[in-house]
Structures are given as structure tokens and as C-alpha cells.
Amino acid sequence: MLVARIVVVTLAMLALPASAFAPPREVSGALDFSGIDEAANEAVASGEVPGVVVLVGRGDDVLLHRAYGSRRLLPQPAPMTLDTIFDLASLTKPFGTTLAVMSLVERGAIKLDAPLGRYLKEFRDKQLDEITIRRLLTHSAGLAAYPANSMVSAGFPSAAGAIVKMPLDYPPGSSTPEQSAPEPTPSDRC
């Protein structure tokens, strides 16, 4: 539940421009959230997002809870509601994974720069010592970006065993294939 809240709050924050994050001013004894209203309405009006739900809290107190724009555009527009459920799709993977891994790091259960083989026996090979938790999280471990579905469909641990048998796309810790492409020369840019 906490992870879902963090993801939703983060997504709402991503939809808003930096001006929305100015601390609210007190106006006549009440907090002024006009910056958030302005930013949310601007994001919707610009077409960046169809709608936004903003929830601002302090401790157990809800200071602001508003909906802007539409929750659906087709087949007929429907207004955003305070209880709209958002499909986070693939965003749950990086957020959930990052939160889980960093929680383990904080507890001392894993180390970001430790070889993956310390935690997964399938990766206990001297040639794979440069594949670390940090490199997995930053996509610089050298592993193939998209292993075949047949390799991973059986789940863990057979997927880990199949992935470890694949050749690396690039040496762990070096730049990714996209980053290692040569810089275009002036004649290439024409």
C-alpha cells in the first residue's frame, strides 16, 4: 500500500512543473495552493496529461485533495475524480524494485557494489563478478535488454540460469551500446 501511494504521488509530481512545488503561502490563516492549481490546470490545458489528481498531506492531515481534467477521453470524455484509479503499468517495476532494493541496502542486507553472485548462486562465476546490484539497477551490467520470452517464462530460478548462459551485450560497467556509439562527425550531421 505504501509503495502504491509513493508511486501515485511521484507520478502526480512528474506531471506538474517545478513552480507547483513552491511552499504554500498562508493567506488569511489558510494555506494557498494556487501554485498547484495553476500548474495542474496548465498541464491539462497543454495536453501533456489528460488529468491529474493531487493529494497533499502532512502527517495524518489532508491539506489538499483535488482532481483536474479528464480521467478518460474516449469514447466520451469523463471528468477526473478524487477516487480515480490509475493504471501504472510498467512504472511499478522500477519504482517497486528500487524501493525494495534500497530498503535492503538501508538494512545492510545487500550492498550495491557487491557482485550479484553473492546473492544469486546462478551468477557465481569469476567472469560475472563485475555484474553488481548497482549495475543491474542502472542498466550497465551488460545483460541483454530483452531476453527471449521462452527463457524467462518459467520464472525464477530457471530464468536466472538461462540468462547467465547468454553472452553479455557489453562489458559490465562500460557504457551501454547506445552510449558507446561513436559521436557523429560534422559530415554525418548533414
PDB file of C-alpha atoms in Angstrom:
ATOM      1  CA  MET A   1       0.000   0.000   0.000  1.00  0.00           C
ATOM      2  CA  LEU A   2       2.827   2.402   0.879  1.00  0.00           C
ATOM      3  CA  VAL A   3       4.602   1.633  -2.404  1.00  0.00           C
ATOM      4  CA  ALA A   4       1.396   2.334  -4.367  1.00  0.00           C
ATOM      5  CA  ARG A   5       0.993   5.683  -2.555  1.00  0.00           C
ATOM      6  CA  ILE A   6       4.591   6.660  -3.256  1.00  0.00           C
ATOM      7  CA  VAL A   7       4.219   5.755  -6.931  1.00  0.00           C
ATOM      8  CA  VAL A   8       0.969   7.718  -7.306  1.00  0.00           C
ATOM      9  CA  VAL A   9       2.396  10.748  -5.535  1.00  0.00           C
ATOM     10  CA  THR A  10       5.552  10.579  -7.647  1.00  0.00           C
ATOM     11  CA  LEU A  11       3.544  10.307 -10.853  1.00  0.00           C
ATOM     12  CA  ALA A  12       1.450  13.288  -9.868  1.00  0.00           C
ATOM     13  CA  MET A  13       4.614  15.225  -9.153  1.00  0.00           C
ATOM     14  CA  LEU A  14       6.083  14.296 -12.526  1.00  0.00           C
ATOM     15  CA  ALA A  15       3.059  15.745 -14.277  1.00  0.00           C
ATOM     16  CA  LEU A  16       3.484  19.131 -12.649  1.00  0.00           C
ATOM     17  CA  PRO A  17       6.042  21.835 -13.451  1.00  0.00           C
ATOM     18  CA  ALA A  18       8.579  22.934 -10.840  1.00  0.00           C
ATOM     19  CA  SER A  19       6.505  26.024  -9.965  1.00  0.00           C
ATOM     20  CA  ALA A  20       3.968  23.734  -8.294  1.00  0.00           C
ATOM     21  CA  PHE A  21       6.471  22.823  -5.590  1.00  0.00           C
ATOM     22  CA  ALA A  22       6.848  26.237  -4.034  1.00  0.00           C
ATOM     23  CA  PRO A  23       5.784  26.021  -0.395  1.00  0.00           C
ATOM     24  CA  PRO A  24       2.165  27.111   0.058  1.00  0.00           C
ATOM     25  CA  ARG A  25       1.754  30.583   1.495  1.00  0.00           C
ATOM     26  CA  GLU A  26      -0.619  31.346   4.294  1.00  0.00           C
ATOM     27  CA  VAL A  27      -3.393  33.661   3.131  1.00  0.00           C
ATOM     28  CA  SER A  28      -5.857  34.778   5.785  1.00  0.00           C
ATOM     29  CA  GLY A  29      -4.895  31.882   8.048  1.00  0.00           C
ATOM     30  CA  ALA A  30      -5.306  29.251   5.315  1.00  0.00           C
ATOM     31  CA  LEU A  31      -2.695  27.665   3.066  1.00  0.00           C
ATOM     32  CA  ASP A  32      -2.624  28.942  -0.506  1.00  0.00           C
ATOM     33  CA  PHE A  33      -2.309  26.137  -3.037  1.00  0.00           C
ATOM     34  CA  SER A  34      -2.879  28.348  -6.070  1.00  0.00           C
ATOM     35  CA  GLY A  35       0.528  27.326  -7.483  1.00  0.00           C
ATOM     36  CA  ILE A  36      -0.580  23.714  -7.585  1.00  0.00           C
ATOM     37  CA  ASP A  37      -3.947  24.670  -9.092  1.00  0.00           C
ATOM     38  CA  GLU A  38      -2.212  26.746 -11.749  1.00  0.00           C
ATOM     39  CA  ALA A  39       0.348  24.053 -12.582  1.00  0.00           C
ATOM     40  CA  ALA A  40      -2.220  21.232 -12.746  1.00  0.00           C
ATOM     41  CA  ASN A  41      -4.593  23.264 -14.919  1.00  0.00           C
ATOM     42  CA  GLU A  42      -1.679  24.273 -17.177  1.00  0.00           C
ATOM     43  CA  ALA A  43      -0.529  20.651 -17.589  1.00  0.00           C
ATOM     44  CA  VAL A  44      -4.072  19.580 -18.533  1.00  0.00           C
ATOM     45  CA  ALA A  45      -4.643  22.547 -20.863  1.00  0.00           C
ATOM     46  CA  SER A  46      -1.332  21.933 -22.662  1.00  0.00           C
ATOM     47  CA  GLY A  47      -2.281  18.345 -23.421  1.00  0.00           C
ATOM     48  CA  GLU A  48       0.714  16.929 -21.507  1.00  0.00           C
ATOM     49  CA  VAL A  49      -1.684  14.843 -19.436  1.00  0.00           C
ATOM     50  CA  PRO A  50      -5.442  14.348 -19.707  1.00  0.00           C
ATOM     51  CA  GLY A  51      -5.925  14.754 -15.976  1.00  0.00           C
ATOM     52  CA  VAL A  52      -4.287  14.919 -12.577  1.00  0.00           C
ATOM     53  CA  VAL A  53      -5.254  14.090  -9.021  1.00  0.00           C
ATOM     54  CA  VAL A  54      -3.247  15.916  -6.364  1.00  0.00           C
ATOM     55  CA  LEU A  55      -3.111  14.892  -2.732  1.00  0.00           C
ATOM     56  CA  VAL A  56      -1.032  16.936  -0.300  1.00  0.00           C
ATOM     57  CA  GLY A  57      -0.751  15.835   3.282  1.00  0.00           C
ATOM     58  CA  ARG A  58       1.163  16.486   6.444  1.00  0.00           C
ATOM     59  CA  GLY A  59       1.203  13.635   8.909  1.00  0.00           C
ATOM     60  CA  ASP A  60      -2.361  12.326   9.029  1.00  0.00           C
ATOM     61  CA  ASP A  61      -3.868  15.615   7.832  1.00  0.00           C
ATOM     62  CA  VAL A  62      -5.055  16.051   4.238  1.00  0.00           C
ATOM     63  CA  LEU A  63      -4.224  19.615   3.253  1.00  0.00           C
ATOM     64  CA  LEU A  64      -5.344  19.432  -0.380  1.00  0.00           C
ATOM     65  CA  HIS A  65      -7.128  16.802  -2.466  1.00  0.00           C
ATOM     66  CA  ARG A  66      -8.268  17.934  -5.906  1.00  0.00           C
ATOM     67  CA  ALA A  67      -8.944  16.474  -9.332  1.00  0.00           C
ATOM     68  CA  TYR A  68      -8.243  18.269 -12.614  1.00  0.00           C
ATOM     69  CA  GLY A  69      -9.083  17.421 -16.221  1.00  0.00           C
ATOM     70  CA  SER A  70     -10.358  14.102 -17.540  1.00  0.00           C
ATOM     71  CA  ARG A  71      -9.883  10.521 -16.449  1.00  0.00           C
ATOM     72  CA  ARG A  72     -10.975   9.296 -19.880  1.00  0.00           C
ATOM     73  CA  LEU A  73     -11.040  10.943 -23.290  1.00  0.00           C
ATOM     74  CA  LEU A  74     -12.536   8.163 -25.439  1.00  0.00           C
ATOM     75  CA  PRO A  75     -15.156   7.153 -26.363  1.00  0.00           C
ATOM     76  CA  GLN A  76     -16.618  10.039 -24.339  1.00  0.00           C
ATOM     77  CA  PRO A  77     -14.684  12.369 -22.045  1.00  0.00           C
ATOM     78  CA  ALA A  78     -15.214  11.717 -18.342  1.00  0.00           C
ATOM     79  CA  PRO A  79     -14.061  14.092 -15.626  1.00  0.00           C
ATOM     80  CA  MET A  80     -11.238  13.112 -13.286  1.00  0.00           C
ATOM     81  CA  THR A  81     -12.478  12.183  -9.818  1.00  0.00           C
ATOM     82  CA  LEU A  82     -10.721  12.105  -6.475  1.00  0.00           C
ATOM     83  CA  ASP A  83     -11.020   8.320  -6.379  1.00  0.00           C
ATOM     84  CA  THR A  84      -9.805   7.626  -9.932  1.00  0.00           C
ATOM     85  CA  ILE A  85      -7.613   4.519 -10.063  1.00  0.00           C
ATOM     86  CA  PHE A  86      -4.525   4.916 -12.254  1.00  0.00           C
ATOM     87  CA  ASP A  87      -3.017   2.060 -14.249  1.00  0.00           C
ATOM     88  CA  LEU A  88       0.668   2.411 -13.526  1.00  0.00           C
ATOM     89  CA  ALA A  89       1.624  -0.339 -15.990  1.00  0.00           C
ATOM     90  CA  SER A  90       5.379  -0.759 -16.272  1.00  0.00           C
ATOM     91  CA  LEU A  91       6.138   2.052 -13.839  1.00  0.00           C
ATOM     92  CA  THR A  92       5.549  -0.273 -10.894  1.00  0.00           C
ATOM     93  CA  LYS A  93       8.622  -2.319 -11.852  1.00  0.00           C
ATOM     94  CA  PRO A  94      11.270   0.391 -11.464  1.00  0.00           C
ATOM     95  CA  PHE A  95       9.574   2.077  -8.509  1.00  0.00           C
ATOM     96  CA  GLY A  96       8.832  -1.154  -6.663  1.00  0.00           C
ATOM     97  CA  THR A  97      12.235  -2.640  -7.403  1.00  0.00           C
ATOM     98  CA  THR A  98      14.109   0.497  -6.419  1.00  0.00           C
ATOM     99  CA  LEU A  99      12.181   0.867  -3.163  1.00  0.00           C
ATOM    100  CA  ALA A 100      12.669  -2.809  -2.283  1.00  0.00           C
ATOM    101  CA  VAL A 101      16.391  -2.822  -3.125  1.00  0.00           C
ATOM    102  CA  MET A 102      17.097   0.424  -1.303  1.00  0.00           C
ATOM    103  CA  SER A 103      15.205  -0.875   1.724  1.00  0.00           C
ATOM    104  CA  LEU A 104      17.516  -3.917   1.708  1.00  0.00           C
ATOM    105  CA  VAL A 105      20.555  -1.635   1.335  1.00  0.00           C
ATOM    106  CA  GLU A 106      19.368   0.517   4.236  1.00  0.00           C
ATOM    107  CA  ARG A 107      19.033  -2.591   6.436  1.00  0.00           C
ATOM    108  CA  GLY A 108      22.502  -3.778   5.427  1.00  0.00           C
ATOM    109  CA  ALA A 109      21.107  -6.942   3.837  1.00  0.00           C
ATOM    110  CA  ILE A 110      22.734  -6.216   0.459  1.00  0.00           C
ATOM    111  CA  LYS A 111      25.468  -3.954  -0.870  1.00  0.00           C
ATOM    112  CA  LEU A 112      25.003  -2.043  -4.131  1.00  0.00           C
ATOM    113  CA  ASP A 113      28.547  -2.709  -5.331  1.00  0.00           C
ATOM    114  CA  ALA A 114      28.657  -6.376  -4.368  1.00  0.00           C
ATOM    115  CA  PRO A 115      28.783  -8.969  -7.155  1.00  0.00           C
ATOM    116  CA  LEU A 116      25.349 -10.370  -7.949  1.00  0.00           C
ATOM    117  CA  GLY A 117      26.801 -13.848  -7.366  1.00  0.00           C
ATOM    118  CA  ARG A 118      26.930 -13.069  -3.643  1.00  0.00           C
ATOM    119  CA  TYR A 119      23.124 -13.223  -3.650  1.00  0.00           C
ATOM    120  CA  LEU A 120      22.240 -15.463  -6.616  1.00  0.00           C
ATOM    121  CA  LYS A 121      24.131 -18.742  -6.991  1.00  0.00           C
ATOM    122  CA  GLU A 122      23.442 -18.764 -10.739  1.00  0.00           C
ATOM    123  CA  PHE A 123      25.798 -15.763 -11.084  1.00  0.00           C
ATOM    124  CA  ARG A 124      28.693 -17.243  -9.044  1.00  0.00           C
ATOM    125  CA  ASP A 125      31.326 -17.219 -11.742  1.00  0.00           C
ATOM    126  CA  LYS A 126      34.557 -15.223 -11.743  1.00  0.00           C
ATOM    127  CA  GLN A 127      33.670 -13.899 -15.225  1.00  0.00           C
ATOM    128  CA  LEU A 128      30.472 -12.380 -13.816  1.00  0.00           C
ATOM    129  CA  ASP A 129      31.989 -10.666 -10.745  1.00  0.00           C
ATOM    130  CA  GLU A 130      31.583  -7.267 -12.418  1.00  0.00           C
ATOM    131  CA  ILE A 131      27.791  -7.662 -12.540  1.00  0.00           C
ATOM    132  CA  THR A 132      26.682  -5.806  -9.410  1.00  0.00           C
ATOM    133  CA  ILE A 133      23.367  -4.762  -7.928  1.00  0.00           C
ATOM    134  CA  ARG A 134      24.119  -1.125  -8.824  1.00  0.00           C
ATOM    135  CA  ARG A 135      24.860  -2.070 -12.435  1.00  0.00           C
ATOM    136  CA  LEU A 136      21.624  -4.019 -12.670  1.00  0.00           C
ATOM    137  CA  LEU A 137      19.687  -1.007 -11.386  1.00  0.00           C
ATOM    138  CA  THR A 138      21.439   1.382 -13.777  1.00  0.00           C
ATOM    139  CA  HIS A 139      21.249  -0.912 -16.803  1.00  0.00           C
ATOM    140  CA  SER A 140      25.028  -1.085 -17.075  1.00  0.00           C
ATOM    141  CA  ALA A 141      25.515  -4.770 -16.174  1.00  0.00           C
ATOM    142  CA  GLY A 142      25.964  -5.901 -19.790  1.00  0.00           C
ATOM    143  CA  LEU A 143      22.982  -8.263 -19.762  1.00  0.00           C
ATOM    144  CA  ALA A 144      20.772  -8.492 -22.822  1.00  0.00           C
ATOM    145  CA  ALA A 145      17.981  -5.912 -22.682  1.00  0.00           C
ATOM    146  CA  TYR A 146      15.290  -8.293 -23.921  1.00  0.00           C
ATOM    147  CA  PRO A 147      15.900 -11.985 -23.337  1.00  0.00           C
ATOM    148  CA  ALA A 148      13.579 -14.299 -25.229  1.00  0.00           C
ATOM    149  CA  ASN A 149      10.226 -14.886 -23.529  1.00  0.00           C
ATOM    150  CA  SER A 150      10.887 -18.621 -23.591  1.00  0.00           C
ATOM    151  CA  MET A 151      13.947 -18.031 -21.384  1.00  0.00           C
ATOM    152  CA  VAL A 152      12.093 -16.169 -18.657  1.00  0.00           C
ATOM    153  CA  SER A 153       8.572 -17.597 -18.854  1.00  0.00           C
ATOM    154  CA  ALA A 154       9.330 -20.419 -16.410  1.00  0.00           C
ATOM    155  CA  GLY A 155      10.208 -17.859 -13.738  1.00  0.00           C
ATOM    156  CA  PHE A 156      12.977 -17.856 -11.188  1.00  0.00           C
ATOM    157  CA  PRO A 157      15.390 -19.711 -10.785  1.00  0.00           C
ATOM    158  CA  SER A 158      15.357 -21.231 -14.275  1.00  0.00           C
ATOM    159  CA  ALA A 159      15.189 -17.753 -15.860  1.00  0.00           C
ATOM    160  CA  ALA A 160      18.333 -16.692 -13.954  1.00  0.00           C
ATOM    161  CA  GLY A 161      20.084 -19.865 -15.113  1.00  0.00           C
ATOM    162  CA  ALA A 162      19.140 -19.178 -18.739  1.00  0.00           C
ATOM    163  CA  ILE A 163      20.123 -15.500 -18.609  1.00  0.00           C
ATOM    164  CA  VAL A 164      23.533 -16.269 -17.132  1.00  0.00           C
ATOM    165  CA  LYS A 165      24.286 -18.549 -20.112  1.00  0.00           C
ATOM    166  CA  MET A 166      23.682 -15.729 -22.609  1.00  0.00           C
ATOM    167  CA  PRO A 167      26.653 -13.742 -23.865  1.00  0.00           C
ATOM    168  CA  LEU A 168      26.916 -10.230 -22.443  1.00  0.00           C
ATOM    169  CA  ASP A 169      25.991  -7.370 -24.790  1.00  0.00           C
ATOM    170  CA  TYR A 170      28.922  -5.284 -23.481  1.00  0.00           C
ATOM    171  CA  PRO A 171      31.401  -5.475 -20.584  1.00  0.00           C
ATOM    172  CA  PRO A 172      29.749  -4.737 -17.214  1.00  0.00           C
ATOM    173  CA  GLY A 173      30.413  -1.188 -16.087  1.00  0.00           C
ATOM    174  CA  SER A 174      31.245   0.060 -19.544  1.00  0.00           C
ATOM    175  CA  SER A 175      28.785   2.254 -21.323  1.00  0.00           C
ATOM    176  CA  THR A 176      25.667   0.695 -22.765  1.00  0.00           C
ATOM    177  CA  PRO A 177      25.583   0.010 -26.517  1.00  0.00           C
ATOM    178  CA  GLU A 178      23.597   3.208 -27.095  1.00  0.00           C
ATOM    179  CA  GLN A 179      26.108   5.300 -25.165  1.00  0.00           C
ATOM    180  CA  SER A 180      29.145   3.752 -26.857  1.00  0.00           C
ATOM    181  CA  ALA A 181      28.036   4.699 -30.368  1.00  0.00           C
ATOM    182  CA  PRO A 182      30.631   6.986 -31.960  1.00  0.00           C
ATOM    183  CA  GLU A 183      29.908  10.687 -31.991  1.00  0.00           C
ATOM    184  CA  PRO A 184      28.693  11.862 -35.411  1.00  0.00           C
ATOM    185  CA  THR A 185      31.160  13.895 -37.390  1.00  0.00           C
ATOM    186  CA  PRO A 186      30.081  17.197 -38.977  1.00  0.00           C
ATOM    187  CA  SER A 187      29.661  15.429 -42.337  1.00  0.00           C
ATOM    188  CA  ASP A 188      27.372  12.804 -40.687  1.00  0.00           C
ATOM    189  CA  ARG A 189      25.019  15.512 -39.408  1.00  0.00           C
ATOM    190  CA  CYS A 190      24.119  16.802 -42.884  1.00  0.00           C
TER     191      CYS A 190
END
